[in-house]
Amino acid sequence: MNSADYLLWLCRWLTDGAAMCLFGTAWFLLSLVPGGLGSRLGHAWQPRLARLRWLILLATLCALPLHNAILADSWADSWQISSLAMLAGESSIGRAWCWQLAAALLLVLSGHAGQRAGAAPVTALLATALLASLTLSGHAAMNEGWLGVVHQLNDLLHLLAAAAWLGALPLVLQLMRQTGPWRQPAMQALIRFSTAGHALVAVVILTGMGNFYLINGSLLPDGFSAYTILLGLKLLAILGMVLLAVFNRYYLVPRMRDKRSAIPWLIRAVNMQIALCLLALALLACLGTLDPH
């Protein structure tokens, strides 16, 4: 384990988190926020989304040299064009990276194209493509044939459901601060999100169990290892997010109509969910580089 491993973990964490936030924000604006408020929030969030696009591109560009440094066990060869070209063209890691780079470039270009009405659909589509590229290497690509296809599709569904749920949380915070004529449509969007969250959480849990079964061959861990310990911590983080989501949906959100004092509590609860989400993504970045056995 060297510094390149830790930097690659950081790149994976940044890429996963930014891609999920892009997809979650676009999905939320398209599906759950009433039209006028959705346009207003979409315009206000463009600078934030632009920074996320550039962050994804930067992290993606850094990832291939880091893979090269890890495989060569040396920083000296990490930026050699010949070895980078060989890694990109002749390995599953490199081919997956090429698709990821293409999606990252298209995300940046789409942000600079100045699209307005079509911005959210294009962002959602390209973020989906980026998340799909993450399933082309690592544990999701460990199986071959139809089982490999099932594993990758299951992993993509897991990522999309998690992104729709957790990637939208920063926008949820923005909705809770709406006042005046925007308060009522914001309340409507929050209730819709809370309701949709039931299905999203169920999909995240079921596809997560499916991923573990396809990796491990059983729903029970083989024993104690770095992989199982980190996986256990990730499950605890997800459990915390689920409990907070239930508390928000059935206790805090119904009280927002009549008791404005519920809003600060809901903001705290959502911030805690975001913190747990960042922890879970950091653990996911580490798990993706470890041997599950």
PDB file of C-alpha atoms in Angstrom:
ATOM      1  CA  MET A   1       0.000   0.000   0.000  1.00  0.00           C
ATOM      2  CA  ASN A   2       1.515   3.318  -1.067  1.00  0.00           C
ATOM      3  CA  SER A   3       0.469   6.915  -1.608  1.00  0.00           C
ATOM      4  CA  ALA A   4      -0.887   6.120  -5.090  1.00  0.00           C
ATOM      5  CA  ASP A   5      -3.466   3.775  -3.543  1.00  0.00           C
ATOM      6  CA  TYR A   6      -4.704   6.486  -1.206  1.00  0.00           C
ATOM      7  CA  LEU A   7      -4.863   9.050  -4.000  1.00  0.00           C
ATOM      8  CA  LEU A   8      -6.796   6.606  -6.184  1.00  0.00           C
ATOM      9  CA  TRP A   9      -9.268   6.107  -3.336  1.00  0.00           C
ATOM     10  CA  LEU A  10      -9.664   9.886  -3.174  1.00  0.00           C
ATOM     11  CA  CYS A  11     -10.294  10.082  -6.933  1.00  0.00           C
ATOM     12  CA  ARG A  12     -12.877   7.302  -6.745  1.00  0.00           C
ATOM     13  CA  TRP A  13     -14.587   9.020  -3.805  1.00  0.00           C
ATOM     14  CA  LEU A  14     -14.744  12.370  -5.599  1.00  0.00           C
ATOM     15  CA  THR A  15     -15.945  10.825  -8.864  1.00  0.00           C
ATOM     16  CA  ASP A  16     -18.632   8.679  -7.236  1.00  0.00           C
ATOM     17  CA  GLY A  17     -19.902  11.489  -5.023  1.00  0.00           C
ATOM     18  CA  ALA A  18     -19.971  14.136  -7.753  1.00  0.00           C
ATOM     19  CA  ALA A  19     -21.626  11.817 -10.288  1.00  0.00           C
ATOM     20  CA  MET A  20     -24.295  10.807  -7.774  1.00  0.00           C
ATOM     21  CA  CYS A  21     -24.970  14.441  -6.899  1.00  0.00           C
ATOM     22  CA  LEU A  22     -25.305  15.366 -10.586  1.00  0.00           C
ATOM     23  CA  PHE A  23     -27.723  12.526 -11.258  1.00  0.00           C
ATOM     24  CA  GLY A  24     -29.695  13.049  -8.051  1.00  0.00           C
ATOM     25  CA  THR A  25     -30.082  16.780  -8.653  1.00  0.00           C
ATOM     26  CA  ALA A  26     -31.151  16.335 -12.282  1.00  0.00           C
ATOM     27  CA  TRP A  27     -33.572  13.517 -11.419  1.00  0.00           C
ATOM     28  CA  PHE A  28     -35.102  15.531  -8.574  1.00  0.00           C
ATOM     29  CA  LEU A  29     -35.605  18.631 -10.735  1.00  0.00           C
ATOM     30  CA  LEU A  30     -37.116  16.585 -13.564  1.00  0.00           C
ATOM     31  CA  SER A  31     -39.378  14.316 -11.542  1.00  0.00           C
ATOM     32  CA  LEU A  32     -40.399  15.895  -8.266  1.00  0.00           C
ATOM     33  CA  VAL A  33     -40.064  19.692  -8.264  1.00  0.00           C
ATOM     34  CA  PRO A  34     -42.974  21.729  -9.726  1.00  0.00           C
ATOM     35  CA  GLY A  35     -42.107  23.519 -12.966  1.00  0.00           C
ATOM     36  CA  GLY A  36     -41.589  27.122 -11.882  1.00  0.00           C
ATOM     37  CA  LEU A  37     -39.583  26.249  -8.800  1.00  0.00           C
ATOM     38  CA  GLY A  38     -37.649  23.604 -10.734  1.00  0.00           C
ATOM     39  CA  SER A  39     -36.525  26.163 -13.335  1.00  0.00           C
ATOM     40  CA  ARG A  40     -35.550  28.617 -10.603  1.00  0.00           C
ATOM     41  CA  LEU A  41     -33.488  26.045  -8.687  1.00  0.00           C
ATOM     42  CA  GLY A  42     -31.961  24.623 -11.858  1.00  0.00           C
ATOM     43  CA  HIS A  43     -30.686  28.067 -12.850  1.00  0.00           C
ATOM     44  CA  ALA A  44     -29.373  28.776  -9.327  1.00  0.00           C
ATOM     45  CA  TRP A  45     -27.558  25.434  -9.180  1.00  0.00           C
ATOM     46  CA  GLN A  46     -25.756  25.741 -12.530  1.00  0.00           C
ATOM     47  CA  PRO A  47     -22.497  27.078 -10.980  1.00  0.00           C
ATOM     48  CA  ARG A  48     -22.435  24.224  -8.436  1.00  0.00           C
ATOM     49  CA  LEU A  49     -23.127  21.620 -11.106  1.00  0.00           C
ATOM     50  CA  ALA A  50     -20.396  23.109 -13.310  1.00  0.00           C
ATOM     51  CA  ARG A  51     -17.874  22.688 -10.484  1.00  0.00           C
ATOM     52  CA  LEU A  52     -18.971  19.069 -10.041  1.00  0.00           C
ATOM     53  CA  ARG A  53     -18.470  18.408 -13.771  1.00  0.00           C
ATOM     54  CA  TRP A  54     -14.935  19.777 -13.675  1.00  0.00           C
ATOM     55  CA  LEU A  55     -14.204  17.848 -10.480  1.00  0.00           C
ATOM     56  CA  ILE A  56     -15.239  14.608 -12.186  1.00  0.00           C
ATOM     57  CA  LEU A  57     -13.043  15.352 -15.196  1.00  0.00           C
ATOM     58  CA  LEU A  58     -10.024  16.208 -13.032  1.00  0.00           C
ATOM     59  CA  ALA A  59     -10.420  13.098 -10.860  1.00  0.00           C
ATOM     60  CA  THR A  60     -10.848  10.939 -13.969  1.00  0.00           C
ATOM     61  CA  LEU A  61      -7.714  12.342 -15.618  1.00  0.00           C
ATOM     62  CA  CYS A  62      -5.719  11.592 -12.462  1.00  0.00           C
ATOM     63  CA  ALA A  63      -7.048   8.044 -12.109  1.00  0.00           C
ATOM     64  CA  LEU A  64      -5.221   6.382 -15.023  1.00  0.00           C
ATOM     65  CA  PRO A  65      -1.696   7.525 -14.003  1.00  0.00           C
ATOM     66  CA  LEU A  66      -2.487   6.411 -10.453  1.00  0.00           C
ATOM     67  CA  HIS A  67      -3.524   2.964 -11.712  1.00  0.00           C
ATOM     68  CA  ASN A  68      -0.269   2.903 -13.679  1.00  0.00           C
ATOM     69  CA  ALA A  69       1.790   3.822 -10.609  1.00  0.00           C
ATOM     70  CA  ILE A  70       0.084   1.101  -8.554  1.00  0.00           C
ATOM     71  CA  LEU A  71       0.622  -1.606 -11.187  1.00  0.00           C
ATOM     72  CA  ALA A  72       4.258  -0.605 -11.759  1.00  0.00           C
ATOM     73  CA  ASP A  73       4.825  -0.006  -8.034  1.00  0.00           C
ATOM     74  CA  SER A  74       6.656   3.149  -9.035  1.00  0.00           C
ATOM     75  CA  TRP A  75       5.854   6.810  -9.579  1.00  0.00           C
ATOM     76  CA  ALA A  76       8.587   7.066 -12.206  1.00  0.00           C
ATOM     77  CA  ASP A  77       6.581   5.312 -14.935  1.00  0.00           C
ATOM     78  CA  SER A  78       3.157   6.625 -14.004  1.00  0.00           C
ATOM     79  CA  TRP A  79       3.119   9.435 -16.603  1.00  0.00           C
ATOM     80  CA  GLN A  80       4.895   7.655 -19.470  1.00  0.00           C
ATOM     81  CA  ILE A  81       2.727   7.958 -22.577  1.00  0.00           C
ATOM     82  CA  SER A  82       3.547   4.466 -23.838  1.00  0.00           C
ATOM     83  CA  SER A  83       2.615   2.713 -20.604  1.00  0.00           C
ATOM     84  CA  LEU A  84      -0.529   4.831 -20.199  1.00  0.00           C
ATOM     85  CA  ALA A  85      -1.600   3.996 -23.758  1.00  0.00           C
ATOM     86  CA  MET A  86      -0.964   0.304 -23.132  1.00  0.00           C
ATOM     87  CA  LEU A  87      -2.961   0.380 -19.902  1.00  0.00           C
ATOM     88  CA  ALA A  88      -5.837   2.279 -21.551  1.00  0.00           C
ATOM     89  CA  GLY A  89      -6.030   0.007 -24.587  1.00  0.00           C
ATOM     90  CA  GLU A  90      -5.143  -3.441 -23.280  1.00  0.00           C
ATOM     91  CA  SER A  91      -6.780  -3.783 -19.864  1.00  0.00           C
ATOM     92  CA  SER A  92     -10.331  -3.820 -18.522  1.00  0.00           C
ATOM     93  CA  ILE A  93      -9.371  -1.003 -16.148  1.00  0.00           C
ATOM     94  CA  GLY A  94      -8.147   1.106 -19.059  1.00  0.00           C
ATOM     95  CA  ARG A  95     -11.147   0.446 -21.282  1.00  0.00           C
ATOM     96  CA  ALA A  96     -13.510   1.318 -18.432  1.00  0.00           C
ATOM     97  CA  TRP A  97     -11.459   4.480 -17.852  1.00  0.00           C
ATOM     98  CA  CYS A  98     -11.856   5.473 -21.526  1.00  0.00           C
ATOM     99  CA  TRP A  99     -15.652   5.270 -21.236  1.00  0.00           C
ATOM    100  CA  GLN A 100     -15.513   7.204 -17.973  1.00  0.00           C
ATOM    101  CA  LEU A 101     -13.345   9.894 -19.566  1.00  0.00           C
ATOM    102  CA  ALA A 102     -15.728  10.188 -22.525  1.00  0.00           C
ATOM    103  CA  ALA A 103     -18.700  10.648 -20.181  1.00  0.00           C
ATOM    104  CA  ALA A 104     -16.772  13.188 -18.076  1.00  0.00           C
ATOM    105  CA  LEU A 105     -15.805  15.213 -21.158  1.00  0.00           C
ATOM    106  CA  LEU A 106     -19.378  15.205 -22.448  1.00  0.00           C
ATOM    107  CA  LEU A 107     -20.612  16.373 -19.044  1.00  0.00           C
ATOM    108  CA  VAL A 108     -18.227  19.334 -19.127  1.00  0.00           C
ATOM    109  CA  LEU A 109     -19.101  20.172 -22.741  1.00  0.00           C
ATOM    110  CA  SER A 110     -22.832  19.949 -22.044  1.00  0.00           C
ATOM    111  CA  GLY A 111     -22.402  22.386 -19.178  1.00  0.00           C
ATOM    112  CA  HIS A 112     -20.715  24.892 -21.492  1.00  0.00           C
ATOM    113  CA  ALA A 113     -23.267  24.445 -24.278  1.00  0.00           C
ATOM    114  CA  GLY A 114     -25.626  26.826 -22.491  1.00  0.00           C
ATOM    115  CA  GLN A 115     -28.620  24.491 -22.734  1.00  0.00           C
ATOM    116  CA  ARG A 116     -31.466  25.570 -20.498  1.00  0.00           C
ATOM    117  CA  ALA A 117     -34.669  23.640 -21.046  1.00  0.00           C
ATOM    118  CA  GLY A 118     -32.731  20.463 -21.833  1.00  0.00           C
ATOM    119  CA  ALA A 119     -30.011  20.878 -19.221  1.00  0.00           C
ATOM    120  CA  ALA A 120     -31.481  18.538 -16.601  1.00  0.00           C
ATOM    121  CA  PRO A 121     -32.326  15.666 -19.015  1.00  0.00           C
ATOM    122  CA  VAL A 122     -28.878  15.831 -20.629  1.00  0.00           C
ATOM    123  CA  THR A 123     -27.175  15.932 -17.221  1.00  0.00           C
ATOM    124  CA  ALA A 124     -29.217  12.949 -16.019  1.00  0.00           C
ATOM    125  CA  LEU A 125     -28.393  10.970 -19.172  1.00  0.00           C
ATOM    126  CA  LEU A 126     -24.655  11.686 -19.068  1.00  0.00           C
ATOM    127  CA  ALA A 127     -24.451  11.081 -15.311  1.00  0.00           C
ATOM    128  CA  THR A 128     -26.126   7.712 -15.934  1.00  0.00           C
ATOM    129  CA  ALA A 129     -23.504   6.937 -18.575  1.00  0.00           C
ATOM    130  CA  LEU A 130     -20.745   7.890 -16.142  1.00  0.00           C
ATOM    131  CA  LEU A 131     -22.194   5.706 -13.379  1.00  0.00           C
ATOM    132  CA  ALA A 132     -22.565   2.863 -15.901  1.00  0.00           C
ATOM    133  CA  SER A 133     -18.864   3.157 -16.768  1.00  0.00           C
ATOM    134  CA  LEU A 134     -18.025   2.498 -13.112  1.00  0.00           C
ATOM    135  CA  THR A 135     -19.509  -1.004 -13.451  1.00  0.00           C
ATOM    136  CA  LEU A 136     -17.123  -1.955 -16.276  1.00  0.00           C
ATOM    137  CA  SER A 137     -14.244  -2.708 -13.905  1.00  0.00           C
ATOM    138  CA  GLY A 138     -13.765  -3.863 -10.336  1.00  0.00           C
ATOM    139  CA  HIS A 139     -16.000  -6.329  -8.536  1.00  0.00           C
ATOM    140  CA  ALA A 140     -18.982  -5.702 -10.830  1.00  0.00           C
ATOM    141  CA  ALA A 141     -16.923  -7.011 -13.774  1.00  0.00           C
ATOM    142  CA  MET A 142     -15.523 -10.081 -12.000  1.00  0.00           C
ATOM    143  CA  ASN A 143     -18.047 -12.520 -13.524  1.00  0.00           C
ATOM    144  CA  GLU A 144     -18.285 -13.556 -17.167  1.00  0.00           C
ATOM    145  CA  GLY A 145     -21.173 -14.387 -19.490  1.00  0.00           C
ATOM    146  CA  TRP A 146     -24.784 -13.739 -18.529  1.00  0.00           C
ATOM    147  CA  LEU A 147     -23.885 -13.683 -14.827  1.00  0.00           C
ATOM    148  CA  GLY A 148     -21.464 -10.845 -15.490  1.00  0.00           C
ATOM    149  CA  VAL A 149     -24.153  -8.877 -17.340  1.00  0.00           C
ATOM    150  CA  VAL A 150     -26.613  -9.436 -14.487  1.00  0.00           C
ATOM    151  CA  HIS A 151     -23.990  -8.299 -11.962  1.00  0.00           C
ATOM    152  CA  GLN A 152     -23.222  -5.111 -13.887  1.00  0.00           C
ATOM    153  CA  LEU A 153     -26.896  -4.257 -14.418  1.00  0.00           C
ATOM    154  CA  ASN A 154     -27.616  -4.897 -10.742  1.00  0.00           C
ATOM    155  CA  ASP A 155     -24.698  -2.674  -9.749  1.00  0.00           C
ATOM    156  CA  LEU A 156     -25.881   0.093 -12.090  1.00  0.00           C
ATOM    157  CA  LEU A 157     -29.388  -0.068 -10.624  1.00  0.00           C
ATOM    158  CA  HIS A 158     -27.832   0.109  -7.148  1.00  0.00           C
ATOM    159  CA  LEU A 159     -25.830   3.203  -8.089  1.00  0.00           C
ATOM    160  CA  LEU A 160     -28.775   4.958  -9.765  1.00  0.00           C
ATOM    161  CA  ALA A 161     -31.133   4.333  -6.844  1.00  0.00           C
ATOM    162  CA  ALA A 162     -28.518   5.522  -4.359  1.00  0.00           C
ATOM    163  CA  ALA A 163     -27.814   8.591  -6.510  1.00  0.00           C
ATOM    164  CA  ALA A 164     -31.513   9.450  -6.823  1.00  0.00           C
ATOM    165  CA  TRP A 165     -31.917   9.172  -3.057  1.00  0.00           C
ATOM    166  CA  LEU A 166     -28.674  10.536  -1.639  1.00  0.00           C
ATOM    167  CA  GLY A 167     -27.471  12.702  -4.508  1.00  0.00           C
ATOM    168  CA  ALA A 168     -30.575  14.869  -4.178  1.00  0.00           C
ATOM    169  CA  LEU A 169     -30.033  15.659  -0.485  1.00  0.00           C
ATOM    170  CA  PRO A 170     -28.118  18.954  -1.043  1.00  0.00           C
ATOM    171  CA  LEU A 171     -31.062  20.165  -3.138  1.00  0.00           C
ATOM    172  CA  VAL A 172     -33.436  19.085  -0.357  1.00  0.00           C
ATOM    173  CA  LEU A 173     -31.607  21.484   1.958  1.00  0.00           C
ATOM    174  CA  GLN A 174     -32.166  24.273  -0.560  1.00  0.00           C
ATOM    175  CA  LEU A 175     -35.875  23.488  -0.753  1.00  0.00           C
ATOM    176  CA  MET A 176     -36.280  23.725   3.010  1.00  0.00           C
ATOM    177  CA  ARG A 177     -35.042  27.324   2.914  1.00  0.00           C
ATOM    178  CA  GLN A 178     -37.658  28.509   0.400  1.00  0.00           C
ATOM    179  CA  THR A 179     -39.960  31.283   1.604  1.00  0.00           C
ATOM    180  CA  GLY A 180     -42.876  33.330   0.317  1.00  0.00           C
ATOM    181  CA  PRO A 181     -44.681  32.023  -2.776  1.00  0.00           C
ATOM    182  CA  TRP A 182     -42.084  29.270  -3.242  1.00  0.00           C
ATOM    183  CA  ARG A 183     -42.734  27.647   0.129  1.00  0.00           C
ATOM    184  CA  GLN A 184     -45.831  25.688  -0.945  1.00  0.00           C
ATOM    185  CA  PRO A 185     -44.285  24.104  -4.093  1.00  0.00           C
ATOM    186  CA  ALA A 186     -41.150  23.376  -2.042  1.00  0.00           C
ATOM    187  CA  MET A 187     -43.290  21.532   0.516  1.00  0.00           C
ATOM    188  CA  GLN A 188     -44.930  19.599  -2.299  1.00  0.00           C
ATOM    189  CA  ALA A 189     -41.528  18.564  -3.677  1.00  0.00           C
ATOM    190  CA  LEU A 190     -40.290  17.488  -0.237  1.00  0.00           C
ATOM    191  CA  ILE A 191     -43.337  15.296   0.334  1.00  0.00           C
ATOM    192  CA  ARG A 192     -42.905  13.746  -3.122  1.00  0.00           C
ATOM    193  CA  PHE A 193     -39.245  13.049  -2.366  1.00  0.00           C
ATOM    194  CA  SER A 194     -40.096  11.494   0.988  1.00  0.00           C
ATOM    195  CA  THR A 195     -42.660   9.226  -0.686  1.00  0.00           C
ATOM    196  CA  ALA A 196     -40.342   8.223  -3.547  1.00  0.00           C
ATOM    197  CA  GLY A 197     -37.662   7.526  -0.960  1.00  0.00           C
ATOM    198  CA  HIS A 198     -39.495   4.353   0.111  1.00  0.00           C
ATOM    199  CA  ALA A 199     -38.938   2.727  -3.277  1.00  0.00           C
ATOM    200  CA  LEU A 200     -35.398   4.086  -3.638  1.00  0.00           C
ATOM    201  CA  VAL A 201     -34.297   2.788  -0.233  1.00  0.00           C
ATOM    202  CA  ALA A 202     -35.818  -0.626  -0.988  1.00  0.00           C
ATOM    203  CA  VAL A 203     -33.960  -0.803  -4.324  1.00  0.00           C
ATOM    204  CA  VAL A 204     -30.666   0.261  -2.700  1.00  0.00           C
ATOM    205  CA  ILE A 205     -30.971  -2.446  -0.033  1.00  0.00           C
ATOM    206  CA  LEU A 206     -32.071  -5.251  -2.386  1.00  0.00           C
ATOM    207  CA  THR A 207     -29.487  -4.500  -5.083  1.00  0.00           C
ATOM    208  CA  GLY A 208     -26.806  -4.107  -2.412  1.00  0.00           C
ATOM    209  CA  MET A 209     -27.633  -7.588  -1.140  1.00  0.00           C
ATOM    210  CA  GLY A 210     -27.540  -8.827  -4.727  1.00  0.00           C
ATOM    211  CA  ASN A 211     -24.102  -7.302  -5.268  1.00  0.00           C
ATOM    212  CA  PHE A 212     -22.727  -8.928  -2.131  1.00  0.00           C
ATOM    213  CA  TYR A 213     -24.166 -12.315  -3.101  1.00  0.00           C
ATOM    214  CA  LEU A 214     -22.695 -12.098  -6.614  1.00  0.00           C
ATOM    215  CA  ILE A 215     -19.295 -11.151  -5.187  1.00  0.00           C
ATOM    216  CA  ASN A 216     -19.199 -13.510  -2.215  1.00  0.00           C
ATOM    217  CA  GLY A 217     -21.429 -16.382  -3.338  1.00  0.00           C
ATOM    218  CA  SER A 218     -23.367 -16.057  -0.080  1.00  0.00           C
ATOM    219  CA  LEU A 219     -25.170 -13.408   1.937  1.00  0.00           C
ATOM    220  CA  LEU A 220     -22.983 -14.311   4.917  1.00  0.00           C
ATOM    221  CA  PRO A 221     -19.328 -13.182   5.093  1.00  0.00           C
ATOM    222  CA  ASP A 222     -16.641 -15.868   4.918  1.00  0.00           C
ATOM    223  CA  GLY A 223     -14.844 -14.443   7.939  1.00  0.00           C
ATOM    224  CA  PHE A 224     -13.145 -11.337   9.233  1.00  0.00           C
ATOM    225  CA  SER A 225     -10.997  -9.401   6.795  1.00  0.00           C
ATOM    226  CA  ALA A 226     -10.353  -5.790   5.890  1.00  0.00           C
ATOM    227  CA  TYR A 227     -13.082  -6.107   3.250  1.00  0.00           C
ATOM    228  CA  THR A 228     -15.759  -7.455   5.605  1.00  0.00           C
ATOM    229  CA  ILE A 229     -14.904  -4.918   8.323  1.00  0.00           C
ATOM    230  CA  LEU A 230     -15.208  -1.983   5.919  1.00  0.00           C
ATOM    231  CA  LEU A 231     -18.371  -3.497   4.454  1.00  0.00           C
ATOM    232  CA  GLY A 232     -19.839  -3.733   7.951  1.00  0.00           C
ATOM    233  CA  LEU A 233     -19.038  -0.070   8.565  1.00  0.00           C
ATOM    234  CA  LYS A 234     -20.669   0.849   5.255  1.00  0.00           C
ATOM    235  CA  LEU A 235     -23.805  -1.104   6.212  1.00  0.00           C
ATOM    236  CA  LEU A 236     -23.939   0.750   9.538  1.00  0.00           C
ATOM    237  CA  ALA A 237     -23.691   4.080   7.695  1.00  0.00           C
ATOM    238  CA  ILE A 238     -26.517   3.041   5.356  1.00  0.00           C
ATOM    239  CA  LEU A 239     -28.614   1.881   8.311  1.00  0.00           C
ATOM    240  CA  GLY A 240     -28.115   5.296   9.908  1.00  0.00           C
ATOM    241  CA  MET A 241     -29.260   7.009   6.702  1.00  0.00           C
ATOM    242  CA  VAL A 242     -32.338   4.787   6.484  1.00  0.00           C
ATOM    243  CA  LEU A 243     -33.320   5.484  10.100  1.00  0.00           C
ATOM    244  CA  LEU A 244     -32.897   9.219   9.555  1.00  0.00           C
ATOM    245  CA  ALA A 245     -34.991   9.016   6.375  1.00  0.00           C
ATOM    246  CA  VAL A 246     -37.790   7.247   8.266  1.00  0.00           C
ATOM    247  CA  PHE A 247     -37.614   9.842  11.054  1.00  0.00           C
ATOM    248  CA  ASN A 248     -37.747  12.656   8.517  1.00  0.00           C
ATOM    249  CA  ARG A 249     -40.650  11.175   6.557  1.00  0.00           C
ATOM    250  CA  TYR A 250     -42.945  10.177   9.385  1.00  0.00           C
ATOM    251  CA  TYR A 251     -42.114  12.681  12.098  1.00  0.00           C
ATOM    252  CA  LEU A 252     -40.542  15.882  10.785  1.00  0.00           C
ATOM    253  CA  VAL A 253     -42.023  16.393   7.296  1.00  0.00           C
ATOM    254  CA  PRO A 254     -45.701  16.167   8.451  1.00  0.00           C
ATOM    255  CA  ARG A 255     -44.953  18.821  11.092  1.00  0.00           C
ATOM    256  CA  MET A 256     -43.438  21.300   8.645  1.00  0.00           C
ATOM    257  CA  ARG A 257     -46.874  22.571   7.581  1.00  0.00           C
ATOM    258  CA  ASP A 258     -47.848  23.824  11.026  1.00  0.00           C
ATOM    259  CA  LYS A 259     -44.647  23.977  13.071  1.00  0.00           C
ATOM    260  CA  ARG A 260     -41.784  25.970  11.575  1.00  0.00           C
ATOM    261  CA  SER A 261     -39.609  24.725  14.447  1.00  0.00           C
ATOM    262  CA  ALA A 262     -39.512  21.368  12.634  1.00  0.00           C
ATOM    263  CA  ILE A 263     -37.464  22.876   9.784  1.00  0.00           C
ATOM    264  CA  PRO A 264     -34.187  23.340  11.749  1.00  0.00           C
ATOM    265  CA  TRP A 265     -34.473  19.749  12.975  1.00  0.00           C
ATOM    266  CA  LEU A 266     -35.045  18.518   9.433  1.00  0.00           C
ATOM    267  CA  ILE A 267     -32.027  20.490   8.213  1.00  0.00           C
ATOM    268  CA  ARG A 268     -29.874  18.879  10.916  1.00  0.00           C
ATOM    269  CA  ALA A 269     -31.176  15.420  10.028  1.00  0.00           C
ATOM    270  CA  VAL A 270     -30.472  15.913   6.303  1.00  0.00           C
ATOM    271  CA  ASN A 271     -26.962  17.213   7.069  1.00  0.00           C
ATOM    272  CA  MET A 272     -26.370  14.055   9.120  1.00  0.00           C
ATOM    273  CA  GLN A 273     -27.569  11.964   6.170  1.00  0.00           C
ATOM    274  CA  ILE A 274     -25.145  13.784   3.865  1.00  0.00           C
ATOM    275  CA  ALA A 275     -22.270  13.167   6.304  1.00  0.00           C
ATOM    276  CA  LEU A 276     -23.142   9.456   6.503  1.00  0.00           C
ATOM    277  CA  CYS A 277     -23.424   9.343   2.706  1.00  0.00           C
ATOM    278  CA  LEU A 278     -19.917  10.794   2.317  1.00  0.00           C
ATOM    279  CA  LEU A 279     -18.631   8.206   4.793  1.00  0.00           C
ATOM    280  CA  ALA A 280     -20.359   5.379   2.906  1.00  0.00           C
ATOM    281  CA  LEU A 281     -18.886   6.608  -0.397  1.00  0.00           C
ATOM    282  CA  ALA A 282     -15.400   6.763   1.135  1.00  0.00           C
ATOM    283  CA  LEU A 283     -15.803   3.178   2.341  1.00  0.00           C
ATOM    284  CA  LEU A 284     -17.115   2.174  -1.099  1.00  0.00           C
ATOM    285  CA  ALA A 285     -14.027   3.682  -2.745  1.00  0.00           C
ATOM    286  CA  CYS A 286     -11.828   1.571  -0.461  1.00  0.00           C
ATOM    287  CA  LEU A 287     -13.898  -1.598  -0.908  1.00  0.00           C
ATOM    288  CA  GLY A 288     -13.586  -1.383  -4.682  1.00  0.00           C
ATOM    289  CA  THR A 289      -9.818  -1.872  -4.453  1.00  0.00           C
ATOM    290  CA  LEU A 290      -9.797  -4.731  -1.915  1.00  0.00           C
ATOM    291  CA  ASP A 291      -9.978  -8.486  -2.435  1.00  0.00           C
ATOM    292  CA  PRO A 292     -13.353  -9.616  -1.011  1.00  0.00           C
ATOM    293  CA  HIS A 293     -11.885 -12.996  -0.107  1.00  0.00           C
TER     294      HIS A 293
END
